[in-house]
XYZ file of C-alpha atoms in Angstrom:
521
model
C 41.518 100.522 80.023
C 43.821 103.673 80.803
C 45.174 103.575 84.585
C 45.895 105.978 87.124
C 49.056 104.557 88.486
C 51.223 104.991 91.537
C 54.764 103.639 90.814
C 56.181 103.095 94.481
C 60.021 103.850 94.775
C 61.584 102.309 97.765
C 65.272 100.984 96.798
C 65.538 101.149 92.957
C 65.969 104.815 93.034
C 66.623 104.962 89.392
C 64.976 105.243 85.827
C 67.657 102.781 84.093
C 66.575 99.116 84.435
C 63.544 99.465 86.455
C 60.675 97.098 84.829
C 58.253 97.923 87.573
C 58.484 101.661 86.483
C 58.023 100.597 82.717
C 55.094 98.440 83.732
C 53.532 101.323 85.450
C 53.623 103.401 82.025
C 51.758 100.551 80.101
C 47.915 101.848 79.469
C 48.702 104.393 81.827
C 47.249 108.189 81.605
C 48.366 109.553 85.204
C 51.410 108.815 86.766
C 52.113 109.355 90.400
C 55.869 108.381 91.561
C 55.926 108.152 94.916
C 58.314 107.770 97.861
C 57.414 107.118 101.406
C 59.724 108.009 104.421
C 58.720 105.200 106.505
C 59.677 105.605 110.463
C 60.590 101.998 110.764
C 63.493 102.212 108.017
C 63.970 106.119 108.131
C 64.433 106.968 111.749
C 66.665 109.443 113.490
C 69.001 106.585 114.777
C 70.400 105.935 111.118
C 73.397 107.732 110.591
C 73.388 111.226 108.971
C 75.733 110.334 106.217
C 72.886 107.567 104.905
C 70.247 110.107 105.342
C 71.894 112.627 103.239
C 72.604 110.198 100.759
C 69.250 109.264 100.519
C 67.944 112.833 100.305
C 70.638 112.950 97.377
C 69.291 110.192 95.627
C 65.719 111.437 95.850
C 66.766 115.034 94.561
C 68.597 113.288 91.584
C 65.127 110.955 90.751
C 63.095 114.044 91.085
C 65.126 115.848 88.957
C 65.279 113.082 86.136
C 61.569 112.586 86.401
C 61.016 116.340 85.720
C 62.998 115.830 82.654
C 60.066 113.499 81.890
C 57.517 115.986 82.709
C 56.953 114.185 85.792
C 57.767 114.398 89.444
C 58.596 112.512 92.638
C 56.077 113.008 95.453
C 57.295 112.289 98.974
C 55.230 111.419 101.919
C 56.143 110.143 105.766
C 54.431 107.717 107.398
C 53.596 104.092 107.682
C 53.159 102.728 103.903
C 49.894 100.954 105.092
C 48.319 104.201 106.452
C 49.442 106.382 103.628
C 48.242 104.224 100.678
C 44.375 103.958 101.407
C 44.352 107.878 101.467
C 46.288 108.246 98.042
C 44.121 105.622 96.440
C 41.010 107.458 96.980
C 42.733 111.187 96.813
C 43.943 110.050 93.018
C 41.492 107.419 92.102
C 44.334 105.044 91.890
C 43.607 101.731 89.752
C 47.054 100.302 89.791
C 50.319 100.215 91.736
C 54.032 99.067 90.660
C 56.913 98.314 92.661
C 60.319 96.620 92.631
C 60.396 93.137 94.520
C 62.194 93.158 98.062
C 63.085 90.121 99.605
C 63.749 91.674 103.475
C 61.613 90.335 105.941
C 60.272 93.347 106.933
C 59.411 94.601 103.161
C 57.720 91.237 102.615
C 55.402 91.846 105.697
C 54.551 95.587 104.452
C 54.460 94.849 100.896
C 51.717 92.138 101.795
C 49.808 94.410 103.944
C 49.792 96.985 101.295
C 48.906 94.528 98.473
C 46.046 93.669 100.348
C 44.750 97.099 100.994
C 45.134 97.573 97.170
C 43.071 94.837 96.718
C 40.418 96.352 98.828
C 40.454 99.596 96.821
C 40.148 97.772 93.644
C 43.703 98.367 92.590
C 45.849 96.345 90.591
C 49.472 95.506 91.892
C 52.274 94.428 89.764
C 55.772 94.051 90.970
C 58.983 92.916 89.256
C 62.167 91.701 90.277
C 65.178 93.937 89.580
C 67.173 94.784 92.677
C 69.226 91.219 92.647
C 70.802 89.665 89.377
C 68.480 86.689 89.464
C 65.076 85.512 90.822
C 66.392 84.619 94.435
C 63.349 82.026 94.634
C 64.697 80.383 91.481
C 67.994 79.918 93.079
C 66.675 78.187 95.918
C 64.071 76.088 93.791
C 67.129 74.753 91.902
C 68.800 73.674 94.874
C 65.875 71.260 95.815
C 64.265 74.265 97.892
C 67.433 74.822 100.142
C 69.350 77.950 100.081
C 73.033 77.118 98.871
C 75.329 77.587 102.018
C 78.536 77.520 99.663
C 79.754 80.070 97.377
C 80.829 76.944 94.800
C 77.203 76.051 95.007
C 75.667 79.129 94.092
C 78.050 79.555 91.180
C 77.102 75.850 89.994
C 73.256 76.955 90.143
C 73.799 80.279 88.434
C 75.984 78.840 85.904
C 73.074 76.362 85.047
C 70.645 79.282 85.064
C 72.529 81.320 82.524
C 73.738 85.064 82.623
C 71.380 87.166 84.280
C 68.753 89.151 82.189
C 69.898 92.279 80.305
C 68.813 95.425 81.822
C 66.391 97.643 80.203
C 66.724 101.181 79.152
C 65.307 104.282 81.251
C 61.625 105.568 80.126
C 61.878 108.570 77.457
C 59.776 111.347 76.592
C 58.337 108.980 74.042
C 57.215 106.590 76.468
C 55.777 109.521 78.829
C 53.883 111.082 75.667
C 50.168 110.247 76.795
C 51.063 109.883 80.476
C 50.227 112.862 82.611
C 51.743 113.749 86.011
C 49.828 116.490 87.914
C 52.176 119.196 88.930
C 50.112 122.016 90.864
C 51.872 124.447 93.130
C 49.751 123.046 95.873
C 51.335 119.639 95.027
C 54.743 121.112 95.015
C 54.740 122.226 98.674
C 52.877 119.295 100.092
C 54.896 116.530 98.455
C 58.378 117.973 98.215
C 61.580 116.467 99.602
C 62.409 117.327 103.127
C 65.623 119.274 104.042
C 67.855 117.158 106.906
C 66.959 119.513 109.221
C 63.243 118.842 108.699
C 64.234 115.175 109.464
C 65.579 116.363 112.824
C 69.177 115.972 111.745
C 71.867 118.222 112.675
C 73.953 118.908 109.454
C 76.408 121.480 110.891
C 78.799 118.582 111.739
C 78.828 116.974 108.331
C 81.923 116.547 106.703
C 82.524 116.646 103.141
C 80.133 114.791 101.100
C 82.550 112.065 99.370
C 79.780 109.811 97.736
C 76.731 111.774 96.866
C 73.526 109.939 96.292
C 71.802 109.499 93.192
C 71.647 107.579 89.677
C 73.328 110.100 87.709
C 76.516 109.919 90.249
C 76.269 106.320 90.021
C 76.439 106.108 86.439
C 79.088 108.601 86.071
C 81.155 106.668 88.605
C 80.453 103.602 86.755
C 81.570 105.082 83.502
C 84.814 106.370 85.130
C 85.766 102.701 86.433
C 84.544 100.998 83.263
C 87.330 103.268 81.323
C 90.158 101.668 83.609
C 90.096 98.365 81.754
C 93.379 96.902 83.210
C 92.425 97.653 86.679
C 88.948 96.190 86.047
C 90.317 93.049 84.356
C 93.086 92.332 86.806
C 90.838 93.361 90.202
C 91.296 90.760 93.230
C 89.358 91.996 96.227
C 91.830 90.632 98.583
C 94.584 92.304 97.051
C 93.205 95.690 97.638
C 94.214 97.783 100.617
C 92.173 98.501 103.680
C 93.973 101.628 104.688
C 94.905 103.524 101.526
C 94.116 107.104 101.828
C 91.642 107.049 98.963
C 89.583 103.992 98.229
C 91.056 100.977 96.534
C 87.907 99.620 95.404
C 85.036 100.910 93.283
C 82.707 102.365 96.342
C 79.888 101.624 93.968
C 78.085 99.578 96.803
C 76.078 102.606 98.278
C 74.601 102.883 94.834
C 73.799 99.255 94.529
C 72.143 98.904 97.965
C 69.822 102.224 97.477
C 69.292 100.774 93.769
C 70.492 104.167 92.174
C 72.691 101.253 90.045
C 71.142 98.534 88.832
C 73.472 95.157 89.530
C 72.307 93.773 86.355
C 73.654 97.038 84.545
C 76.972 96.753 86.497
C 77.272 92.986 85.463
C 76.603 93.646 81.883
C 78.979 96.672 81.872
C 81.855 94.284 83.283
C 80.891 91.502 80.819
C 81.659 94.245 77.748
C 85.004 95.056 79.481
C 85.904 91.513 80.122
C 85.092 90.798 76.399
C 88.027 89.113 74.765
C 90.531 90.228 77.590
C 92.322 87.974 80.116
C 90.576 89.030 83.289
C 90.312 87.749 87.253
C 87.379 85.206 88.055
C 84.921 85.040 90.773
C 85.054 85.029 93.836
C 87.837 87.741 93.982
C 86.900 89.711 90.447
C 84.302 92.137 90.166
C 81.913 89.806 88.837
C 82.787 87.828 91.827
C 81.780 90.530 94.310
C 78.251 90.896 92.633
C 77.859 87.114 93.148
C 78.503 87.362 96.850
C 75.685 89.825 97.100
C 73.495 87.155 95.519
C 74.702 84.593 97.600
C 73.939 86.503 100.637
C 70.702 87.519 99.597
C 69.690 83.865 98.785
C 70.896 82.827 102.330
C 68.790 85.545 103.765
C 65.670 84.250 102.032
C 66.178 80.675 102.669
C 67.404 80.656 106.279
C 64.919 81.640 109.163
C 65.954 84.496 111.394
C 68.980 85.334 109.438
C 69.860 88.384 111.332
C 69.830 86.665 114.677
C 71.884 83.976 116.633
C 68.977 82.255 118.202
C 66.775 80.147 116.031
C 69.016 80.788 113.120
C 69.842 76.972 111.855
C 73.153 77.655 110.219
C 74.601 80.010 113.172
C 76.538 78.599 115.819
C 75.550 79.474 119.325
C 78.095 81.492 121.433
C 77.799 82.610 124.948
C 79.152 86.270 124.060
C 79.597 88.696 126.712
C 77.283 91.572 127.487
C 79.894 94.462 128.047
C 78.249 98.018 127.310
C 81.432 99.865 128.120
C 83.516 97.795 125.490
C 80.992 98.164 123.092
C 80.570 101.589 123.475
C 84.670 101.988 123.176
C 84.474 99.993 120.117
C 81.563 102.004 118.374
C 83.103 105.392 119.492
C 86.714 104.734 118.329
C 88.046 104.389 122.025
C 89.630 101.035 121.968
C 93.050 102.242 122.348
C 94.246 100.411 119.335
C 94.835 102.993 116.968
C 94.333 100.774 113.643
C 90.721 100.017 115.135
C 89.784 103.367 116.094
C 90.816 105.037 112.846
C 88.605 102.561 111.001
C 85.616 103.315 113.104
C 86.569 107.044 112.916
C 86.466 106.850 109.280
C 83.171 104.832 109.239
C 81.392 107.382 111.467
C 82.768 110.475 109.383
C 82.335 109.331 105.948
C 79.916 106.288 105.979
C 82.349 103.783 104.132
C 85.170 101.693 105.161
C 87.329 98.972 103.069
C 86.073 95.347 103.270
C 89.132 94.347 104.800
C 88.852 97.338 107.355
C 85.448 95.930 108.247
C 86.960 92.352 108.467
C 89.447 93.950 111.029
C 86.770 95.551 113.431
C 84.485 92.757 113.139
C 86.753 90.197 114.356
C 88.135 92.665 117.027
C 84.620 93.079 118.452
C 83.596 89.416 118.477
C 85.989 86.447 118.369
C 89.213 88.125 118.180
C 89.102 90.273 121.098
C 86.124 91.854 122.689
C 83.663 88.632 122.784
C 80.742 90.613 122.190
C 78.015 89.400 119.778
C 77.831 90.152 116.135
C 74.275 90.984 116.382
C 75.565 94.343 118.203
C 78.164 95.136 115.438
C 75.428 94.526 112.890
C 73.322 97.142 114.257
C 76.223 99.549 114.271
C 76.978 98.846 110.651
C 73.451 99.130 109.745
C 73.326 102.857 110.864
C 76.486 103.958 110.023
C 77.210 102.375 106.392
C 75.985 104.072 103.331
C 76.003 100.461 101.770
C 74.161 98.965 104.906
C 72.144 96.300 103.449
C 70.187 93.909 105.571
C 71.238 90.654 104.067
C 74.941 91.474 103.326
C 75.513 92.901 106.916
C 73.791 89.758 108.475
C 75.653 87.263 106.345
C 79.042 89.146 106.687
C 78.751 89.711 110.458
C 78.041 85.494 110.829
C 80.978 85.071 108.337
C 83.478 87.113 110.162
C 82.601 86.020 113.617
C 82.754 82.603 112.592
C 79.250 81.724 113.628
C 78.432 80.401 109.795
C 80.013 79.953 106.471
C 83.472 80.414 107.705
C 84.856 78.170 110.372
C 88.615 78.957 110.724
C 88.248 80.622 114.136
C 91.941 80.107 114.812
C 92.791 82.652 112.285
C 92.616 86.242 114.041
C 93.243 89.415 112.707
C 95.738 91.215 114.696
C 94.662 95.028 115.499
C 98.404 95.835 115.203
C 100.176 93.607 112.392
C 97.045 93.589 109.996
C 97.300 97.530 109.218
C 101.203 97.660 109.213
C 101.181 95.173 106.087
C 99.934 98.024 103.879
C 100.666 101.192 105.886
C 103.876 100.717 107.749
C 104.052 104.662 108.391
C 100.413 105.009 109.598
C 99.566 107.349 107.363
C 95.889 106.174 107.592
C 95.844 106.388 111.374
C 97.318 110.087 111.127
C 94.474 110.922 108.755
C 91.487 109.949 110.875
C 93.289 110.177 114.187
C 95.212 113.330 114.018
C 95.992 113.290 117.657
C 98.491 110.456 116.880
C 100.286 111.993 113.911
C 103.647 112.827 115.730
C 104.337 109.483 116.731
C 107.072 107.838 114.909
C 106.157 104.861 112.790
C 107.423 102.207 115.226
C 105.025 103.477 117.862
C 102.075 104.608 116.138
C 100.310 101.338 115.790
C 101.150 100.815 119.676
C 101.750 104.253 121.107
C 101.371 102.730 124.855
C 104.868 101.201 124.163
C 106.147 104.471 123.358
C 108.733 105.871 126.063
C 106.972 109.050 127.884
C 109.330 111.338 126.158
C 108.215 110.267 122.945
C 104.544 110.634 124.007
C 105.340 114.085 125.135
C 107.249 115.166 122.124
C 104.118 113.708 120.093
C 102.045 116.019 122.195
C 99.738 112.908 123.134
C 100.082 111.053 126.481
C 98.567 107.604 126.389
C 95.861 107.134 129.347
C 95.453 111.251 129.547
C 94.849 112.134 125.507
C 94.458 108.959 124.147
C 93.193 105.678 125.851
C 95.047 102.755 126.827
C 94.312 99.595 125.005
C 90.929 98.050 126.438
C 92.272 94.332 126.123
C 95.665 92.829 125.919
C 95.583 91.219 122.476
C 98.209 88.519 122.533
C 96.328 86.963 125.716
C 92.704 87.553 124.977
C 92.917 86.086 121.544
C 94.431 82.935 122.683
C 91.618 82.651 125.449
C 88.890 83.264 122.917
C 90.154 80.898 120.339
C 89.527 78.353 123.413
C 86.106 79.570 123.602
C 85.304 79.216 120.365
C 86.436 75.751 120.216
C 84.055 75.000 123.117
C 81.235 76.790 121.021
C 81.988 74.516 118.114
C 82.372 71.265 120.162
C 78.853 71.908 121.960
C 77.315 72.507 118.454
C 78.851 69.371 117.087
C 77.503 67.072 120.020
C 74.061 68.817 119.951
C 73.831 68.537 116.430
C 75.943 65.246 115.683
C 77.528 66.910 112.842
C 79.731 69.861 111.997
C 78.497 73.265 111.141
C 80.533 73.166 107.815
C 78.505 70.361 106.613
C 74.980 71.598 107.653
C 73.436 72.630 104.166
C 70.639 74.589 105.103
C 66.940 74.027 105.859
C 64.356 72.703 103.576
C 61.678 75.276 103.323
C 57.993 74.300 103.866
C 55.822 74.295 100.794
C 54.836 77.789 99.659
C 52.101 79.605 101.086
C 48.835 80.893 99.160
C 50.522 84.257 99.145
C 53.895 83.352 98.108
C 51.985 81.457 95.063
C 49.879 84.475 94.169
C 53.110 86.398 94.563
C 54.946 84.243 92.107
C 51.995 84.330 89.582
C 51.905 88.189 89.448
C 55.817 88.279 89.353
C 55.330 86.225 86.112
C 53.201 88.672 84.333
């Protein structure tokens, strides 16, 4: 039977290594590639850089599909409201999509799958957003998520390398497949502008990281030519405050699925072949395995993005201080290194991994003693590569709530930046107000004599804020508070959080068993 098929793009905004899209083309006479702007995910709070990246990725995808005599159909609304109308309107018989492990996505997909069943529509989904089938990793670890990177490495070593990516569909694959492209459809299902999404683009800066598969593959090619750099790459040796990124900045493309993680992995394997190269956890392969580690934790640990009812997360009596939270979010802490990072985040939608460490530690256990969940929300909206699992995992790590337990190691908001940028060029770039301060005061402008502040044209307390905390005192006090939280956890649990090795999951539900069955098709 020849199907009328919808391929539902969500993440996975690409043609290469897209097994669900290839499944759509099997026995297909009509193809409708669909993207739905879901109000739950694409609301106005989401940072404009992130929205611009998405629109760019959709335009790129539409352009690639048109080269195959197809196109992208963009709709707005809740998927469970949109699909029944489409099933009826287009007489759909098959729905395909890429599997997504986020809790919201699993609930949404369950609702859509049951609606599809009611309408006599077959559902096929494939795993291609991660290197491995995450459920398989958990199964290999006796039904528990591995809580250390080393344990994850041991499991994936047993599983063997990730599947090889599959090529993008060609005109040959599309020979017997039609996509209706009437003028009515052109207008009705076009990609909206930022203005139509109620976003004001007039204050947008230069687009440093344009969205889309073609840009992702171009950047990948560019980096893979730098064989020496790829082979010697060690994440901790890269700089948090270089004026241009010291890492690949491929993360937004992997997050949105413009670049397949498996394609990235195998391209690295080609570069490594026959050459001496760095190894996980610090290598580029290692970065992809960190992603896999946090994805596995997010699937196997209940309430992974919250402190309460999260079995691996230490309970801490964080303060609620809206003023300090706003100062951190809006780059008004009075610590130039912290404020420069938060300014770059808002302007560009990307900051270096170690810069994330510095501002996350400052917000939580280092200085402000504000919950990591608050920081998680800000990053989720502003980061181009904001990814549910990685965001939750890294915030727990950096606040020493889970995974990392050396809470006495605190990033200094002054000394840390100086290590790689003595002159404060990074601060001058993002906080031009401070650019006339001499290097010895640029990290601590409040220490500059009044005459120096006047010469710099910036008076602390008037043009730039005083520090909102005294780092030396507060960080010592917070180490003590952290010690108490750990002691309480140990007495509650009679065990150290370090030793807690995850929670064995309940037997799979009927829906999970059905999902497994259909995934193997």
